[in-house]
Amino acid sequence: FLHACRALAVCAVITGFFGGVLTLIGMKCTKIGGSDIANARVTFAGGITYLVSGFCGMITYSWWANKVIREFLDPNFMDQKYELGAAIFIGWGGSILLLSGGTVLTYFSGKEGLPSSSSPKRPQRPATYATARTRRTYMLPASSSRVTLVPPLFYEGRKSR
C-alpha cells in the first residue's frame, strides 16, 4: 500500500514536470514548435499531462487520507495511529490546481489546435483592417467630383482660421 502511494506520488511529480516543459515549449511566445497550430497541440499535450498529474496526486492523497481515517477510527487497531497533517491538504490543493490548470489549458488550446470535424467548414474571409471614419471623410466639399473610397492616411490636422 505504501509503495503504491509512493509510486503514484512520483508519477504525479514526473508527469507534472513534463507537463510544465510541454506547456513552456507550446506557448505562443516561443518559436520552438513552429506554427501556431503546432504550438497549440504541444500546449494541449501539456494540459493532458497536467490532468494526469493532478489525477495521480488526487488518488494518492485521497487514498492515504482514507487509510489514516480508517485506522484512526478503528477501535481494534493497536499500532501507532496517525492524523491528517498539513501535507495532505497541501497535496489536495496542489492536485486541484493541476486539475483546473490542465482543464483550462486543454480546453483553450484544444479549441485552437484541434479542428472540430462536426462543425461545417465556412469559407474564411481574409483579415482586413478597419479604418475609423473621421470628420474629414464626411465633410468633403460639395463641389468635389472625386470619389474617396478610403479615408486619407495622412491627415494634416485642423487648419487654423
Short mmCIF file of C-alpha atoms in Angstrom, two decimals, residues 44-100:
data_model
loop_
_atom_site.label_atom_id
_atom_site.label_comp_id
_atom_site.label_asym_id
_atom_site.label_seq_id
_atom_site.Cartn_x
_atom_site.Cartn_y
_atom_site.Cartn_z
CA PHE A 44 -2.73 20.58 -25.44
CA ALA A 45 -0.35 17.71 -24.66
CA GLY A 46 0.98 19.71 -21.71
CA GLY A 47 -2.56 20.21 -20.43
CA ILE A 48 -3.27 16.49 -20.70
CA THR A 49 -0.13 15.67 -18.72
CA TYR A 50 -1.19 18.24 -16.10
CA LEU A 51 -4.53 16.43 -15.85
CA VAL A 52 -2.78 13.06 -15.47
CA SER A 53 -0.51 14.54 -12.79
CA GLY A 54 -3.47 16.02 -10.94
CA PHE A 55 -5.38 12.75 -11.01
CA CYS A 56 -2.34 10.78 -9.80
CA GLY A 57 -1.85 13.22 -6.95
CA MET A 58 -5.53 13.29 -6.02
CA ILE A 59 -5.71 9.49 -5.97
CA THR A 60 -2.55 9.28 -3.84
CA TYR A 61 -3.59 11.82 -1.21
CA SER A 62 -7.19 10.65 -1.03
CA TRP A 63 -6.14 7.01 -0.73
CA TRP A 64 -3.68 7.84 2.05
CA ALA A 65 -6.21 10.01 3.90
CA ASN A 66 -8.79 7.23 3.68
CA LYS A 67 -6.30 4.78 5.21
CA VAL A 68 -5.39 7.17 8.01
CA ILE A 69 -9.03 7.88 8.86
CA ARG A 70 -9.99 4.19 8.78
CA GLU A 71 -7.12 3.26 11.10
CA PHE A 72 -7.80 6.21 13.41
CA LEU A 73 -11.47 5.32 13.85
CA ASP A 74 -10.91 1.58 14.19
CA PRO A 75 -11.03 0.64 17.91
CA ASN A 76 -9.29 -2.70 17.23
CA PHE A 77 -6.24 -1.07 15.60
CA MET A 78 -3.47 -1.12 18.22
CA ASP A 79 -0.47 0.21 16.28
CA GLN A 80 0.55 3.83 16.16
CA LYS A 81 -2.30 5.99 14.87
CA TYR A 82 -1.68 8.92 12.55
CA GLU A 83 -3.69 12.07 11.99
CA LEU A 84 -4.22 14.10 8.83
CA GLY A 85 -1.48 16.67 8.58
CA ALA A 86 -0.79 19.75 6.53
CA ALA A 87 0.92 17.73 3.79
CA ILE A 88 -2.36 16.01 2.83
CA PHE A 89 -4.16 19.34 2.50
CA ILE A 90 -1.28 20.88 0.54
CA GLY A 91 -1.31 17.84 -1.75
CA TRP A 92 -5.06 18.16 -2.29
CA GLY A 93 -4.69 21.86 -3.05
CA GLY A 94 -1.85 21.24 -5.50
CA SER A 95 -3.85 18.49 -7.20
CA ILE A 96 -6.86 20.78 -7.56
CA LEU A 97 -4.63 23.46 -9.08
CA LEU A 98 -3.14 20.92 -11.50
CA LEU A 99 -6.60 19.68 -12.49
CA SER A 100 -8.00 23.17 -13.01
#
